[in-house]
PDB file of C-alpha atoms and ligand atoms in Angstrom:
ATOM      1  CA  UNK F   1      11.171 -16.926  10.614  1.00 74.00           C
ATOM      2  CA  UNK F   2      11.310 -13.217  11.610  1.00 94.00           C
ATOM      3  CA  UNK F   3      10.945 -10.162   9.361  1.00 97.00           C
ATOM      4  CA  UNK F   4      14.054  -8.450   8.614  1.00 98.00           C
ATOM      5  CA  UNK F   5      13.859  -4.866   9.892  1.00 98.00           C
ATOM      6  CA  UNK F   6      13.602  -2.119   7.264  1.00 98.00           C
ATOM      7  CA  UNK F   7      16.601   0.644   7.285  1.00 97.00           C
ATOM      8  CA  UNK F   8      15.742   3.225   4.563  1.00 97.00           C
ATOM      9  CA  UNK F   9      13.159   3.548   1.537  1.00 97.00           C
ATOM     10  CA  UNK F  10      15.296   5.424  -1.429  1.00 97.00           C
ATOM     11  CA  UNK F  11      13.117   7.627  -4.194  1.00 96.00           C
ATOM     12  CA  UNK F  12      14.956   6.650  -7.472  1.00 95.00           C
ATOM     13  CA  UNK F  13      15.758   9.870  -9.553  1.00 93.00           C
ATOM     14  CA  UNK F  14      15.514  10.829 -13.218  1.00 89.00           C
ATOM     15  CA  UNK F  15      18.324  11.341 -14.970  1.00 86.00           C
ATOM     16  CA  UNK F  16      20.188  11.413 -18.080  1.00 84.00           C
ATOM     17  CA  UNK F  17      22.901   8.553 -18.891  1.00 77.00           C
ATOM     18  CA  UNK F  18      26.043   9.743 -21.006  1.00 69.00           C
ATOM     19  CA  UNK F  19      24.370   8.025 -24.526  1.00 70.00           C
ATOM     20  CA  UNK F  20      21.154   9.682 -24.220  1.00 75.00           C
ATOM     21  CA  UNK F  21      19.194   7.043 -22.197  1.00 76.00           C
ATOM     22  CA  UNK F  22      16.954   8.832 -19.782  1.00 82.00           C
ATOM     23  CA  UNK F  23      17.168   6.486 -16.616  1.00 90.00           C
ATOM     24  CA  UNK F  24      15.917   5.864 -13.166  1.00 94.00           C
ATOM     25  CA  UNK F  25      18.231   5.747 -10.690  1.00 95.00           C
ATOM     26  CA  UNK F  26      18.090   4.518  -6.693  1.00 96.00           C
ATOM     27  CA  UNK F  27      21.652   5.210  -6.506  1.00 96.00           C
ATOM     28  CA  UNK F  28      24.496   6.280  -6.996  1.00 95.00           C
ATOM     29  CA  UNK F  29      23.104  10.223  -6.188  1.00 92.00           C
ATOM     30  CA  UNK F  30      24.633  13.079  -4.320  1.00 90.00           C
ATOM     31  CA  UNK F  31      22.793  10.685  -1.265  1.00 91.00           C
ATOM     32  CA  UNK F  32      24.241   7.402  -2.029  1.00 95.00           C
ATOM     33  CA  UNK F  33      27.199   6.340  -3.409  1.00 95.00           C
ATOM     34  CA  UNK F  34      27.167   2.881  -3.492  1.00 97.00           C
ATOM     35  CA  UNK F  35      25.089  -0.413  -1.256  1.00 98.00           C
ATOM     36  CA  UNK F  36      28.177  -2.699  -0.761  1.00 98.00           C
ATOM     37  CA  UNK F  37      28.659  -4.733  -3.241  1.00 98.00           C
ATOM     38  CA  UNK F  38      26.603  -2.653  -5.850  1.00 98.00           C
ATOM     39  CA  UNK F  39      27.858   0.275  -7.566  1.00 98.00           C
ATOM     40  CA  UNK F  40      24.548   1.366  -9.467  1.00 97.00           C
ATOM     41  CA  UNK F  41      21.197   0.735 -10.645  1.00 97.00           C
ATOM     42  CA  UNK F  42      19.387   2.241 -13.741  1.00 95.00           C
ATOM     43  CA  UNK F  43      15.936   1.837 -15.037  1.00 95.00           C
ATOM     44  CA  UNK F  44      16.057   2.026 -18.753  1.00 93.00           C
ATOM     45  CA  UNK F  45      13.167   3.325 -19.423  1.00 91.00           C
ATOM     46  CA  UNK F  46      10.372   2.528 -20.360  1.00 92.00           C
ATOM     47  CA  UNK F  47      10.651   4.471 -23.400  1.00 92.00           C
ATOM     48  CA  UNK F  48       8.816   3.998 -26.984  1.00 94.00           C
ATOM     49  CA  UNK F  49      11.182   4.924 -29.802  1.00 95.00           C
ATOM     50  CA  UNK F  50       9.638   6.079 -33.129  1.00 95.00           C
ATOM     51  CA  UNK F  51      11.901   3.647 -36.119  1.00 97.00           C
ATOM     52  CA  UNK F  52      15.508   5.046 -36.721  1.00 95.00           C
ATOM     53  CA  UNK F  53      15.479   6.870 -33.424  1.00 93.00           C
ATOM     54  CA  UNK F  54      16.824   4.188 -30.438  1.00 93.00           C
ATOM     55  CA  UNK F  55      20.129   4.686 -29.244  1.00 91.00           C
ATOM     56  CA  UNK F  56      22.330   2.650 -27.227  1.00 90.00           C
ATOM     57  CA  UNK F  57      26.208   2.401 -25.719  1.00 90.00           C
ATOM     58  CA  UNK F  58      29.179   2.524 -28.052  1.00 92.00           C
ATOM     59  CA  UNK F  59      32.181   1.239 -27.674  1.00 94.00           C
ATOM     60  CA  UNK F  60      33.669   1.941 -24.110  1.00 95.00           C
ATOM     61  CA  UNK F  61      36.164   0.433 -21.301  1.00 97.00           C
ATOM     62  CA  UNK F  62      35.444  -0.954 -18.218  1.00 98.00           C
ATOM     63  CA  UNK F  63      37.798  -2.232 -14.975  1.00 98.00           C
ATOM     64  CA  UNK F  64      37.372  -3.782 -11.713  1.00 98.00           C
ATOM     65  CA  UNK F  65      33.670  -4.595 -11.746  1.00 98.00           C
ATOM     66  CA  UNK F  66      30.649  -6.740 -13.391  1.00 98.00           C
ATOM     67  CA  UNK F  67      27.633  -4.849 -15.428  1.00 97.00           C
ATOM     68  CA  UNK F  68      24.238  -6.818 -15.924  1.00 97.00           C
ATOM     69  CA  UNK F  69      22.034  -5.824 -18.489  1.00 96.00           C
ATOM     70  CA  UNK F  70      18.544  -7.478 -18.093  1.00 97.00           C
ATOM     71  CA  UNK F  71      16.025  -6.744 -20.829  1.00 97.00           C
ATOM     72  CA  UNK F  72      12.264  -6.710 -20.200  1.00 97.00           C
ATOM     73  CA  UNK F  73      11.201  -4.746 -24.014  1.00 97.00           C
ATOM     74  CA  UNK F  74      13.426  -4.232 -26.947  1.00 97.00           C
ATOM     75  CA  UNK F  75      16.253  -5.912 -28.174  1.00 97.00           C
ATOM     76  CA  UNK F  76      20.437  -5.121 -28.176  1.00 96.00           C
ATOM     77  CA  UNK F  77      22.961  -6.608 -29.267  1.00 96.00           C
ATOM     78  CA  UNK F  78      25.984  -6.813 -27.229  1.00 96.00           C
ATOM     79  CA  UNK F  79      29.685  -7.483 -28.383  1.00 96.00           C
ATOM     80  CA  UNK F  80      32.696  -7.039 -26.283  1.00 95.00           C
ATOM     81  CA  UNK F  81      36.900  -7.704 -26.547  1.00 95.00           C
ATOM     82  CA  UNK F  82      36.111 -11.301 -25.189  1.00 93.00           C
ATOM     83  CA  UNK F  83      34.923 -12.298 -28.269  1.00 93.00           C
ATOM     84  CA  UNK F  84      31.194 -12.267 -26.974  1.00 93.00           C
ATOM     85  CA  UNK F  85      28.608 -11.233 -29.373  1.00 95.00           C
ATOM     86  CA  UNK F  86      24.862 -12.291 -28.323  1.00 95.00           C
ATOM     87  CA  UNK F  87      21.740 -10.705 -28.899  1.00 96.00           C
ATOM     88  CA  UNK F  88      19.761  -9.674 -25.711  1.00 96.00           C
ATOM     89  CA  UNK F  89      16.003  -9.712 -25.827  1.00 97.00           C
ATOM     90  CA  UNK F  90      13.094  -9.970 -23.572  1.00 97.00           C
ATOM     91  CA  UNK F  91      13.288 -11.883 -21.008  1.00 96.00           C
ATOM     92  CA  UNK F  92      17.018 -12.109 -21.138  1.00 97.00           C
ATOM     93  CA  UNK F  93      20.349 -11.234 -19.016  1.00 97.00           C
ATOM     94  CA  UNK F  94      23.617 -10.982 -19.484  1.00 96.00           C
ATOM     95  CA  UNK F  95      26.135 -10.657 -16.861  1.00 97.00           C
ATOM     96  CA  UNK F  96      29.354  -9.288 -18.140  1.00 97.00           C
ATOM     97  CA  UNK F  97      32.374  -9.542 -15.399  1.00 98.00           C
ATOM     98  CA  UNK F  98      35.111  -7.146 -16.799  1.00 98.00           C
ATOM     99  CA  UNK F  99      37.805  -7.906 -14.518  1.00 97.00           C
ATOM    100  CA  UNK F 100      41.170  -6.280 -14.980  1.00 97.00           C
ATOM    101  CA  UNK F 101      39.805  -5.324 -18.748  1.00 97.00           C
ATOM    102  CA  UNK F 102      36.775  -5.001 -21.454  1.00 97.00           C
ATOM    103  CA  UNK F 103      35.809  -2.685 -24.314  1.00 97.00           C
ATOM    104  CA  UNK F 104      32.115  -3.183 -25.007  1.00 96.00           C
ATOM    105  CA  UNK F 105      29.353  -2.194 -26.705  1.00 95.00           C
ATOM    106  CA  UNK F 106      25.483  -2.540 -26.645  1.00 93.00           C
ATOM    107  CA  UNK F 107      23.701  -1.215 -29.702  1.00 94.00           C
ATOM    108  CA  UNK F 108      19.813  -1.399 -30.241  1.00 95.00           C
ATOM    109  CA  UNK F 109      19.901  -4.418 -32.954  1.00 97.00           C
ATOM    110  CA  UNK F 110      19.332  -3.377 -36.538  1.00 96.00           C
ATOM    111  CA  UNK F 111      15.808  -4.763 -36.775  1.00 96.00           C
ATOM    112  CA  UNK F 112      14.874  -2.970 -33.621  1.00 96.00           C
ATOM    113  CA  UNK F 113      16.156   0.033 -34.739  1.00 96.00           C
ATOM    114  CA  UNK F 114      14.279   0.123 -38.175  1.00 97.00           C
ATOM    115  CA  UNK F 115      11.213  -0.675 -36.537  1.00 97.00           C
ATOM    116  CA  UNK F 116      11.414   1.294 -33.513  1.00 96.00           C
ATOM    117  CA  UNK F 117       9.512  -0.051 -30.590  1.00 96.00           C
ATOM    118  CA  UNK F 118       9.648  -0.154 -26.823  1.00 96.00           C
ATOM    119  CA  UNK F 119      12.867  -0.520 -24.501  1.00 95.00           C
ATOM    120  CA  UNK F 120      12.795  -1.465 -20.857  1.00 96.00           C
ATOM    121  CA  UNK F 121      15.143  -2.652 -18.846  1.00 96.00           C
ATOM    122  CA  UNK F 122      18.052  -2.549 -15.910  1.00 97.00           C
ATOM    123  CA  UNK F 123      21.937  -2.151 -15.453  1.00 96.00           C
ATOM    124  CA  UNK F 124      23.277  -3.229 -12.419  1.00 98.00           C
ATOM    125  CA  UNK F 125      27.038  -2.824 -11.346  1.00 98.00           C
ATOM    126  CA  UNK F 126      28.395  -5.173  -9.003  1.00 98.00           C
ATOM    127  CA  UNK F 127      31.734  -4.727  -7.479  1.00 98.00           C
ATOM    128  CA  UNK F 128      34.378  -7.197  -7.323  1.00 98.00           C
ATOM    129  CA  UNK F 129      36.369  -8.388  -4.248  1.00 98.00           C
ATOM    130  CA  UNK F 130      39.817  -6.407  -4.539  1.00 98.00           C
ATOM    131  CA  UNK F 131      41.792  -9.843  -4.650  1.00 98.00           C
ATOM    132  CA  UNK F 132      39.587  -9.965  -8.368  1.00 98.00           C
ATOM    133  CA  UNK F 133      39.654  -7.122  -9.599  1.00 98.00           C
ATOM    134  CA  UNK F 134      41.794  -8.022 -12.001  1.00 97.00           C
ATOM    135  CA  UNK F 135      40.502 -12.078 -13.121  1.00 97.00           C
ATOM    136  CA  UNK F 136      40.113 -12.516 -16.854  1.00 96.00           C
ATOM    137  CA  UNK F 137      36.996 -11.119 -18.007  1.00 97.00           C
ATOM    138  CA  UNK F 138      34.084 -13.342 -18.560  1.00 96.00           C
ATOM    139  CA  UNK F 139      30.407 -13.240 -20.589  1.00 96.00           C
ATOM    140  CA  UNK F 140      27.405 -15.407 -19.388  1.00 97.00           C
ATOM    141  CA  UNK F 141      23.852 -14.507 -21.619  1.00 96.00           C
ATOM    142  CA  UNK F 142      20.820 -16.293 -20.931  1.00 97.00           C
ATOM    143  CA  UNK F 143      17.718 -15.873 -22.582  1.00 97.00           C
ATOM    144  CA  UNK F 144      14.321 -16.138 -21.159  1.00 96.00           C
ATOM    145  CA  UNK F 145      13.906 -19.177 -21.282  1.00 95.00           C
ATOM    146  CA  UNK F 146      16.658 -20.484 -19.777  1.00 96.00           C
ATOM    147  CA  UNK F 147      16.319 -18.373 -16.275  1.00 96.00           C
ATOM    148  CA  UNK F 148      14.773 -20.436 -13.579  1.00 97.00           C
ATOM    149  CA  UNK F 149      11.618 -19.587 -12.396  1.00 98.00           C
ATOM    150  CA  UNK F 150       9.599 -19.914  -9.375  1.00 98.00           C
ATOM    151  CA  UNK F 151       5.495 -20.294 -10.652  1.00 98.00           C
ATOM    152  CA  UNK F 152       3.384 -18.583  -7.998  1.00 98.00           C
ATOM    153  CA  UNK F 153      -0.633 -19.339  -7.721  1.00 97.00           C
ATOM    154  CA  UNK F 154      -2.178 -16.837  -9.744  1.00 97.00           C
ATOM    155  CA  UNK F 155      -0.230 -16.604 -12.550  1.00 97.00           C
ATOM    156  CA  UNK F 156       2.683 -14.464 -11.050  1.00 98.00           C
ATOM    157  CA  UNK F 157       6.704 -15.610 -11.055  1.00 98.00           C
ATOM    158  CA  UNK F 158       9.709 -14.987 -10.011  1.00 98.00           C
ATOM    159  CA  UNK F 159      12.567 -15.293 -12.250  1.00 98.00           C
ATOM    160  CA  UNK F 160      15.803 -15.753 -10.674  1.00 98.00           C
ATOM    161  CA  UNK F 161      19.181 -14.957 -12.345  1.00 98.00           C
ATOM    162  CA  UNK F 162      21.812 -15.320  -9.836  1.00 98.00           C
ATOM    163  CA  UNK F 163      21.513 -17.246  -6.252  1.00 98.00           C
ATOM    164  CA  UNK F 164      18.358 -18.272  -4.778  1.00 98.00           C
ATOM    165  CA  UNK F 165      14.731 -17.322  -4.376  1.00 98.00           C
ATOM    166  CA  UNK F 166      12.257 -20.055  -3.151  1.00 98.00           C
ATOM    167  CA  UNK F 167      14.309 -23.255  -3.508  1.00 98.00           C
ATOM    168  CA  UNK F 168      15.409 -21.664  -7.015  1.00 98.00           C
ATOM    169  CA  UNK F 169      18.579 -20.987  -8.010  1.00 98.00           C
ATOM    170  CA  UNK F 170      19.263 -18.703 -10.790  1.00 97.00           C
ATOM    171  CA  UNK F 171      21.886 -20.019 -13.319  1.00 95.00           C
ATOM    172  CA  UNK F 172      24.738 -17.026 -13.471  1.00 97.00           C
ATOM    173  CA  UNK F 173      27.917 -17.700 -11.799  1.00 97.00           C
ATOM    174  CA  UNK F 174      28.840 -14.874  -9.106  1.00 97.00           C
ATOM    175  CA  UNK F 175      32.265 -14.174  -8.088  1.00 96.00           C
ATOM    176  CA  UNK F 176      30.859 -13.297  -4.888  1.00 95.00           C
ATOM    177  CA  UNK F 177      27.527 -14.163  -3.182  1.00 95.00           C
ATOM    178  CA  UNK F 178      24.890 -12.885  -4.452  1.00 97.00           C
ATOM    179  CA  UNK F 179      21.120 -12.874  -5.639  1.00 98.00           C
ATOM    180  CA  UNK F 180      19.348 -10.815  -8.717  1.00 98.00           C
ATOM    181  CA  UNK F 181      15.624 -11.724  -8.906  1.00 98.00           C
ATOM    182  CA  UNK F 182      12.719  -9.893 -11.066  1.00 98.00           C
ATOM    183  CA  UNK F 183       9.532 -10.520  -9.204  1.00 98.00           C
ATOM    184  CA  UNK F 184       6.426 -10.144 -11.045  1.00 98.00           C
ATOM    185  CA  UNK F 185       3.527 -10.262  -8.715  1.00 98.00           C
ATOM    186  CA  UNK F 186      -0.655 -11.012  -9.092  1.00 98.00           C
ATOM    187  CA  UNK F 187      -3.047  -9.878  -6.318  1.00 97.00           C
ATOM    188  CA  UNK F 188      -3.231 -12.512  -3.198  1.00 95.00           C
ATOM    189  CA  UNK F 189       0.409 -13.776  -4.023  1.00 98.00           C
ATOM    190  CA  UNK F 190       3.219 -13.863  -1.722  1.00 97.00           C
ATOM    191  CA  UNK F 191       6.581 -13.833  -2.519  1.00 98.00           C
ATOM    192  CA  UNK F 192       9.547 -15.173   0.817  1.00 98.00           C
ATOM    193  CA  UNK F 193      12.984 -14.180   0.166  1.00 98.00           C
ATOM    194  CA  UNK F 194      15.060 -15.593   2.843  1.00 98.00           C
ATOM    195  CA  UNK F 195      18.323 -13.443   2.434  1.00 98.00           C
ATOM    196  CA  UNK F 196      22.024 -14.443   4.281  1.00 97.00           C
ATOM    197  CA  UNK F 197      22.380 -13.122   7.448  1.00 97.00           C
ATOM    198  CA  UNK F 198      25.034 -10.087   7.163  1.00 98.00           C
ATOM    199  CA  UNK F 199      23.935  -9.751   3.293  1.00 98.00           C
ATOM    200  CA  UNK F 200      22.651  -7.027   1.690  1.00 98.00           C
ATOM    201  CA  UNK F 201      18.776  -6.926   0.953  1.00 98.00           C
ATOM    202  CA  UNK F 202      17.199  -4.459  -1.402  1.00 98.00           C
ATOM    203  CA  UNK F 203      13.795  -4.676  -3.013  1.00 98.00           C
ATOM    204  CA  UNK F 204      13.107  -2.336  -5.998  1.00 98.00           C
ATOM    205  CA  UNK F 205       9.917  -1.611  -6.652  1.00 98.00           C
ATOM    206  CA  UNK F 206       9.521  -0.387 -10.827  1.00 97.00           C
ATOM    207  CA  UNK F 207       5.810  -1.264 -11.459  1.00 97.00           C
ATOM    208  CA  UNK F 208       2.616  -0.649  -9.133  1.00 97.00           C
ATOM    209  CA  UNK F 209       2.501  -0.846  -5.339  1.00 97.00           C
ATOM    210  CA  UNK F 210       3.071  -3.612  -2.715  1.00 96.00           C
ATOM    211  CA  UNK F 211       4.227  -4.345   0.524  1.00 98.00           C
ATOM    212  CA  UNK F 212       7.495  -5.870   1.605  1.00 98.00           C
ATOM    213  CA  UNK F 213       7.732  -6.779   5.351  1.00 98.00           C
ATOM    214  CA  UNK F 214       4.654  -4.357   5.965  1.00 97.00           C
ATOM    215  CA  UNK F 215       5.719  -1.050   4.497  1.00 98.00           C
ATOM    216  CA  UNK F 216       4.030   0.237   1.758  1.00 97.00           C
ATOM    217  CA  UNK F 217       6.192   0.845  -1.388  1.00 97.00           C
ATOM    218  CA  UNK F 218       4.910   2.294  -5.405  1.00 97.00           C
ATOM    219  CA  UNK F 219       7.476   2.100  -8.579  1.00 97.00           C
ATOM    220  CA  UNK F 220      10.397   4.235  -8.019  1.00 97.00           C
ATOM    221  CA  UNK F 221      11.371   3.356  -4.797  1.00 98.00           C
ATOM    222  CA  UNK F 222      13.928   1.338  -3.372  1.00 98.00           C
ATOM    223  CA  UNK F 223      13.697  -0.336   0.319  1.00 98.00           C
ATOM    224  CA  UNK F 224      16.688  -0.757   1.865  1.00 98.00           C
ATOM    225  CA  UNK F 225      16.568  -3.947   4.721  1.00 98.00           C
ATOM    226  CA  UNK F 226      19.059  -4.032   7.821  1.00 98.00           C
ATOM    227  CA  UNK F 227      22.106  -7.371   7.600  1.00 97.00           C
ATOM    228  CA  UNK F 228      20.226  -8.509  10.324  1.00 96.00           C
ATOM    229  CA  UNK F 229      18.729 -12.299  10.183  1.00 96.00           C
ATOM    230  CA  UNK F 230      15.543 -12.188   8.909  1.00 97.00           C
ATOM    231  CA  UNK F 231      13.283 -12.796   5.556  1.00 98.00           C
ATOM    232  CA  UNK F 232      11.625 -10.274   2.834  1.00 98.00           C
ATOM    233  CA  UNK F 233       7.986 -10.913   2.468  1.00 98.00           C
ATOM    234  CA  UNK F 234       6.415  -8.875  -0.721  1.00 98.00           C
ATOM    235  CA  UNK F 235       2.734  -8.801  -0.730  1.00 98.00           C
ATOM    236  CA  UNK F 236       0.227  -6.941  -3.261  1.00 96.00           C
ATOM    237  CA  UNK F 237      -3.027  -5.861  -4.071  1.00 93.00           C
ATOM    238  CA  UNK F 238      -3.270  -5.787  -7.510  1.00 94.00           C
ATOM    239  CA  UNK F 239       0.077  -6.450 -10.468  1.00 96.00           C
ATOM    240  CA  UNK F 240       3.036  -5.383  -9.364  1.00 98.00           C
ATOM    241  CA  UNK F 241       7.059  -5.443  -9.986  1.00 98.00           C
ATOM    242  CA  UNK F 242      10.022  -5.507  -8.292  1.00 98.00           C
ATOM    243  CA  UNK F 243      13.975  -6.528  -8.097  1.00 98.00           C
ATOM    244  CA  UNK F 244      15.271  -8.274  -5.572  1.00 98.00           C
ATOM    245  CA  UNK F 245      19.173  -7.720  -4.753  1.00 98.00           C
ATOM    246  CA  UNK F 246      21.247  -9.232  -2.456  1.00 98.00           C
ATOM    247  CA  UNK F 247      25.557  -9.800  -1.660  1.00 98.00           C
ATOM    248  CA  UNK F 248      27.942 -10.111   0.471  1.00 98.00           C
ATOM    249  CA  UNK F 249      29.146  -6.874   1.589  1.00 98.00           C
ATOM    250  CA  UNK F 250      32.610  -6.551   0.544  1.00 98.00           C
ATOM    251  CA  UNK F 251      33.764  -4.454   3.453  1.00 98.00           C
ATOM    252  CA  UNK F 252      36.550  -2.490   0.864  1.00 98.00           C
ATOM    253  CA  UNK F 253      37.103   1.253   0.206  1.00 98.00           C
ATOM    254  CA  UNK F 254      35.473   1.797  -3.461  1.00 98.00           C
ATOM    255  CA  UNK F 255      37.156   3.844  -5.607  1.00 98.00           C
ATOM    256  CA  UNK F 256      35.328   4.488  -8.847  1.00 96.00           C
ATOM    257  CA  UNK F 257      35.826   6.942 -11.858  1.00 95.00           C
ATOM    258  CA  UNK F 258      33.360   6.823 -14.736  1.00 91.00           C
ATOM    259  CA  UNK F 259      33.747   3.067 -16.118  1.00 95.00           C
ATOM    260  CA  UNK F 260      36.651   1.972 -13.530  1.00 98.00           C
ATOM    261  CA  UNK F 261      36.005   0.799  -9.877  1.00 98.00           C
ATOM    262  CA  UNK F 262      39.584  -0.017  -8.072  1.00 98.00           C
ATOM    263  CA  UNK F 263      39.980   0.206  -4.588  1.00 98.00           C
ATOM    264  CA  UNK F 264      42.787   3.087  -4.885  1.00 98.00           C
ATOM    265  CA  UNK F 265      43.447   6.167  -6.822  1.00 98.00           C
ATOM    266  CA  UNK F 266      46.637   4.583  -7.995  1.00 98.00           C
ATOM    267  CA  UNK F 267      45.043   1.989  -9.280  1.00 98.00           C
ATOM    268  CA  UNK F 268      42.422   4.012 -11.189  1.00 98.00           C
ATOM    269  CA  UNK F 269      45.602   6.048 -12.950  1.00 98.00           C
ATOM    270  CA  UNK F 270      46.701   2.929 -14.122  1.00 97.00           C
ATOM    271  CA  UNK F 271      43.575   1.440 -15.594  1.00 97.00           C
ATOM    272  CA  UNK F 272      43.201   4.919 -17.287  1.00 97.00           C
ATOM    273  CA  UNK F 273      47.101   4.641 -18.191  1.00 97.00           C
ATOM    274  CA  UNK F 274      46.756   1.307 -18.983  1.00 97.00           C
ATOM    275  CA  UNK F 275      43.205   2.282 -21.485  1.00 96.00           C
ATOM    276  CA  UNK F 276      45.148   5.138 -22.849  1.00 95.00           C
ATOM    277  CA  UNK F 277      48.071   2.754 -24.013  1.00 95.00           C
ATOM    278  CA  UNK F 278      46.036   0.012 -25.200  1.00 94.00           C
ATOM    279  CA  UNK F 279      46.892  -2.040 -22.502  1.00 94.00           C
ATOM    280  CA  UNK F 280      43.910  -2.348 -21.027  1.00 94.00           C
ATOM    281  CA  UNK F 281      42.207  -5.641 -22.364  1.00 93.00           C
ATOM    282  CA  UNK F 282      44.793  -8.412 -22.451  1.00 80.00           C
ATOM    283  CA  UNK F 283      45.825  -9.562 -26.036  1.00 67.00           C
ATOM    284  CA  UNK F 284      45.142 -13.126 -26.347  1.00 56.00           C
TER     285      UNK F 284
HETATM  286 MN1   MN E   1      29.219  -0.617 -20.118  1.00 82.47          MN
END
């Protein structure tokens, strides 16, 4: 199988996320807004907190999208206007789809807090398809070990949450094609991602060096593959980490203000309207 041709190698960029959370951030920045079909990607940390001193989201809306939250250090609990409330700790995902309407929080958990400790881990945005923008919310948590995982020779993985990686397939349900794999990589290992043809490929790189299709990447940076045919091939010299993303492009004009994404700026006036009025999440 051929190599997919690399487009563009993105430096993430520090920044500061509305609670506090100091992040790292491929995109969106003042260079890219969005990789069709996702909306965002933060690094939380790594970042030690002394006891009474982690922080985390309160409550807040969100419209026309789907947030992940995949821990790899600490521990939050998540509750939101579907009635989910799960603890999130290492190892584990959750993959919230708000749909036409959630209020959610995610707290550091009381015990974490007390104690204090270390917290590490992404948010991903994923966009929906306009024609489901506005399905019923839904909550799907899995902890670690209940992601599938593919066992490489020398003690690395990869653990696969959504579509495939290596004959695995990850166990979230996406509303449109996609894959969301943590790679976690031991010298002399290889990993073969064999994305769609026409799909989006990105390999983040958060921890060491390595190569993917030949080019040399280190933590913080984000390669960016063309849609053409072809597979992602990560290689490494020594321990290394990185998230693998791929979708369907959706092909749609994004519209997005703070936590809504809509497709028009009509539509964004109403889901603030409709937030405003309490009409945002149905009432069941
Ligand atoms: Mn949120």
């Amino acid at each position: 199988m051929t190599l997919r041709p690399l487009d563009t190698i993105i430096n993430a960029e520090r920044t500061v996320e509305g609670g506090g959370f100091v992040v790292r951030r491929p995109f969106p920045t003042a260079r890219v807004s969005h990789i069709d079909p996702f909306l965002l990607l933060d690094e939380m940390g790594p970042v030690d907190y002394a006891p009474g001193k982690a922080i985390g989201a309160p409550e807040h809306p969100h419209r026309g999208f789907e947030t992940v939250t995949y821990l790899m250090h600490g521990a939050m609990e998540h509750r939101d206007t579907t009635g989910a409330v799960a603890t999130i700790r290492p190892g584990g995902v959750q993959w919230m789809t708000a749909g036409a309407g959630v209020i959610h929080s995610e707290l550091p958990t009381d015990d974490f807090l007390r104690a204090g400790g270390r917290m590490h881990g992404f948010q991903l945005w994923v966009n929906l398809p306009a024609a489901a923008k506005m399905i019923a919310p839904r909550y799907q948590g899995f902890d670690a070990e209940e992601l599938r995982r593919v066992q490489l020779p020398n003690g690395g993985e990869v653990r696969v949450v959504a579509g495939t990686v290596m004959g695995v397939t990850g166990a979230v349900e996406t509303t449109s094609p996609m894959t969301y794999a943590h790679v976690l990589l031991r010298a002399g290992e290889e990993v073969r991602w064999s994305p769609e043809a026409g799909h989006t490929a990105l390999v983040h790189v958060f921890d060491g060096a390595l190569s993917v299709n030949g080019h040399a990447a280190e933590s913080g940076q984000m390669l960016v593959f063309s849609r053409m045919a072809g597979d992602v091939v990560l290689t490494t010299n020594g321990e290394s980490q990185a998230l693998l993303l791929g979708g369907k492009p959706l092909g749609e004009p994004v519209v997005r203000y703070g936590p809504f994404v809509m497709n028009t700026r009509e539509e964004i006036k109403q889901a603030f309207d409709d937030y405003q009025s309490g009409r945002l999440v149905a009432k069941t």
